[in-house]
Each structure stands twice: as C-alpha cells, then as structure tokens.
Amino acid sequence: MAKSPAQRAYIRRLAALMSVYMIAIIGGMFAKRAGMLNQPATIAVALLSGVCVAGVFWAIARLIVEEKDEFQRMLIVRQAMVATGFSLSIAAIHGFLSAFDVIAKTDLYWAAVLWFFGLGIGAVVNRIQFGTWGQCA
C-alpha cells in the first residue's frame, strides 16, 4: 500500500534529523577524543544531538496531526502510548533501584532510547491486535 503524504513527510523529517544526529554524534565523539573540541564546541555538539532527538518526538507528533487516515492515526497513537508506558515504567523502576543504591545511575538520554524501543513493542502490539504494523513501522 502506498504511504500517505503525511507518512512521506514524516520519513523525510526523520531522515534529515537522523542524518544530522549521526554526523553530530559520530563526528563529535571522534573530534572530542582527538582533542579538537573546546568546551563551547562540545556543548554545541551535545545540544545539537539532543535537539535532533527532540526533533524526532516533534516529527511523530506532526505525523499524528497530519495523518488523515483515522485507522493509521490510531495505530500511531497506540504505538506512542505503548512506548510511553514502557519507557516510563522502566525509568521509574530503574530510578528507584538506583535511589536505593541497588544499581548504578544511568545517563538520562537512555529514556529516549527506551521510548524508541517501545515504539517497536507498540508496533508488535498493533500487529497482534489489528493484524498490521501500520505504514510507518
């Protein structure tokens, strides 16, 4: 089935954001290890990486707003809800375990990684319940 205009726009946005992210994170890490980044440049690379990840959340929200097919929109929203429940549950459990010094603390950017992983779980849930992954899975 052909992708809708909203889904094509989402894929373009995601490709642009992830391209900038990969260049920033990989280039930044190599440059930092080589001693080529001063403090302001290091901050700029870190902020650019974080803004790209935030942009992915924006791109998904735009997809929900722009998608005209109600069924596809429902699949995307369900996927996001599963991802949110999954990532916040893991973050809360990890937070309490680390607060009681059972496990080590973890960098916060892993919460976003968990959320993106949760999107995959949401796609599986949609496939099981509705027989489809959706058009953007």
PDB file of C-alpha atoms in Angstrom, residues 32-109:
ATOM      1  CA  LYS A  32      36.352  15.099  21.231  1.00  0.00           C
ATOM      2  CA  ARG A  33      38.630  12.061  21.520  1.00  0.00           C
ATOM      3  CA  ALA A  34      41.153  13.744  19.201  1.00  0.00           C
ATOM      4  CA  GLY A  35      41.125  16.825  21.421  1.00  0.00           C
ATOM      5  CA  MET A  36      39.725  19.002  18.641  1.00  0.00           C
ATOM      6  CA  LEU A  37      36.736  20.376  20.584  1.00  0.00           C
ATOM      7  CA  ASN A  38      36.894  23.120  23.159  1.00  0.00           C
ATOM      8  CA  GLN A  39      34.173  23.441  25.819  1.00  0.00           C
ATOM      9  CA  PRO A  40      31.777  25.649  23.768  1.00  0.00           C
ATOM     10  CA  ALA A  41      32.078  23.346  20.743  1.00  0.00           C
ATOM     11  CA  THR A  42      31.485  20.295  22.933  1.00  0.00           C
ATOM     12  CA  ILE A  43      28.356  21.925  24.351  1.00  0.00           C
ATOM     13  CA  ALA A  44      27.163  22.793  20.830  1.00  0.00           C
ATOM     14  CA  VAL A  45      27.609  19.205  19.608  1.00  0.00           C
ATOM     15  CA  ALA A  46      25.817  17.819  22.683  1.00  0.00           C
ATOM     16  CA  LEU A  47      22.947  20.281  22.272  1.00  0.00           C
ATOM     17  CA  LEU A  48      22.659  19.547  18.542  1.00  0.00           C
ATOM     18  CA  SER A  49      22.458  15.815  19.290  1.00  0.00           C
ATOM     19  CA  GLY A  50      19.756  16.384  21.910  1.00  0.00           C
ATOM     20  CA  VAL A  51      17.778  18.748  19.684  1.00  0.00           C
ATOM     21  CA  CYS A  52      17.784  16.110  16.924  1.00  0.00           C
ATOM     22  CA  VAL A  53      16.316  13.539  19.327  1.00  0.00           C
ATOM     23  CA  ALA A  54      13.705  16.095  20.429  1.00  0.00           C
ATOM     24  CA  GLY A  55      13.001  16.665  16.750  1.00  0.00           C
ATOM     25  CA  VAL A  56      12.055  13.009  16.357  1.00  0.00           C
ATOM     26  CA  PHE A  57       9.367  13.447  19.003  1.00  0.00           C
ATOM     27  CA  TRP A  58       8.172  16.531  17.093  1.00  0.00           C
ATOM     28  CA  ALA A  59       8.160  14.563  13.809  1.00  0.00           C
ATOM     29  CA  ILE A  60       5.994  11.836  15.355  1.00  0.00           C
ATOM     30  CA  ALA A  61       3.603  14.458  16.749  1.00  0.00           C
ATOM     31  CA  ARG A  62       3.404  16.095  13.290  1.00  0.00           C
ATOM     32  CA  LEU A  63       2.640  12.687  11.782  1.00  0.00           C
ATOM     33  CA  ILE A  64      -0.260  12.227  14.193  1.00  0.00           C
ATOM     34  CA  VAL A  65      -1.598  15.702  13.395  1.00  0.00           C
ATOM     35  CA  GLU A  66      -1.129  15.442   9.610  1.00  0.00           C
ATOM     36  CA  GLU A  67      -2.275  11.842   9.049  1.00  0.00           C
ATOM     37  CA  LYS A  68      -5.759  11.884   7.506  1.00  0.00           C
ATOM     38  CA  ASP A  69      -6.457   8.145   7.740  1.00  0.00           C
ATOM     39  CA  GLU A  70      -8.084   7.626  11.161  1.00  0.00           C
ATOM     40  CA  PHE A  71      -7.027   3.986  11.393  1.00  0.00           C
ATOM     41  CA  GLN A  72      -3.380   4.811  10.664  1.00  0.00           C
ATOM     42  CA  ARG A  73      -3.533   7.683  13.159  1.00  0.00           C
ATOM     43  CA  MET A  74      -4.958   5.342  15.789  1.00  0.00           C
ATOM     44  CA  LEU A  75      -2.134   2.862  15.185  1.00  0.00           C
ATOM     45  CA  ILE A  76       0.480   5.608  15.616  1.00  0.00           C
ATOM     46  CA  VAL A  77      -1.147   6.899  18.809  1.00  0.00           C
ATOM     47  CA  ARG A  78      -1.373   3.366  20.250  1.00  0.00           C
ATOM     48  CA  GLN A  79       2.275   2.791  19.386  1.00  0.00           C
ATOM     49  CA  ALA A  80       3.257   6.018  21.144  1.00  0.00           C
ATOM     50  CA  MET A  81       1.148   5.121  24.184  1.00  0.00           C
ATOM     51  CA  VAL A  82       2.796   1.707  24.488  1.00  0.00           C
ATOM     52  CA  ALA A  83       6.226   3.334  24.064  1.00  0.00           C
ATOM     53  CA  THR A  84       5.434   5.894  26.761  1.00  0.00           C
ATOM     54  CA  GLY A  85       4.163   3.301  29.232  1.00  0.00           C
ATOM     55  CA  PHE A  86       7.120   1.033  28.580  1.00  0.00           C
ATOM     56  CA  SER A  87       9.823   3.707  28.838  1.00  0.00           C
ATOM     57  CA  LEU A  88       8.364   5.465  31.879  1.00  0.00           C
ATOM     58  CA  SER A  89       7.883   2.151  33.679  1.00  0.00           C
ATOM     59  CA  ILE A  90      11.482   1.093  33.057  1.00  0.00           C
ATOM     60  CA  ALA A  91      12.735   4.580  34.008  1.00  0.00           C
ATOM     61  CA  ALA A  92      10.747   4.559  37.255  1.00  0.00           C
ATOM     62  CA  ILE A  93      11.889   1.061  38.228  1.00  0.00           C
ATOM     63  CA  HIS A  94      15.494   1.924  37.390  1.00  0.00           C
ATOM     64  CA  GLY A  95      15.184   5.204  39.280  1.00  0.00           C
ATOM     65  CA  PHE A  96      14.018   3.509  42.459  1.00  0.00           C
ATOM     66  CA  LEU A  97      16.643   0.778  42.210  1.00  0.00           C
ATOM     67  CA  SER A  98      19.376   3.393  41.759  1.00  0.00           C
ATOM     68  CA  ALA A  99      17.939   5.590  44.560  1.00  0.00           C
ATOM     69  CA  PHE A 100      18.348   2.636  46.907  1.00  0.00           C
ATOM     70  CA  ASP A 101      21.871   2.011  45.554  1.00  0.00           C
ATOM     71  CA  VAL A 102      20.948  -1.396  44.130  1.00  0.00           C
ATOM     72  CA  ILE A 103      22.162  -0.476  40.631  1.00  0.00           C
ATOM     73  CA  ALA A 104      24.257   2.331  39.175  1.00  0.00           C
ATOM     74  CA  LYS A 105      22.726   5.555  37.913  1.00  0.00           C
ATOM     75  CA  THR A 106      22.331   5.885  34.145  1.00  0.00           C
ATOM     76  CA  ASP A 107      22.506   8.838  31.776  1.00  0.00           C
ATOM     77  CA  LEU A 108      19.044  10.290  31.139  1.00  0.00           C
ATOM     78  CA  TYR A 109      19.246  10.098  27.341  1.00  0.00           C
TER      79      TYR A 109
END
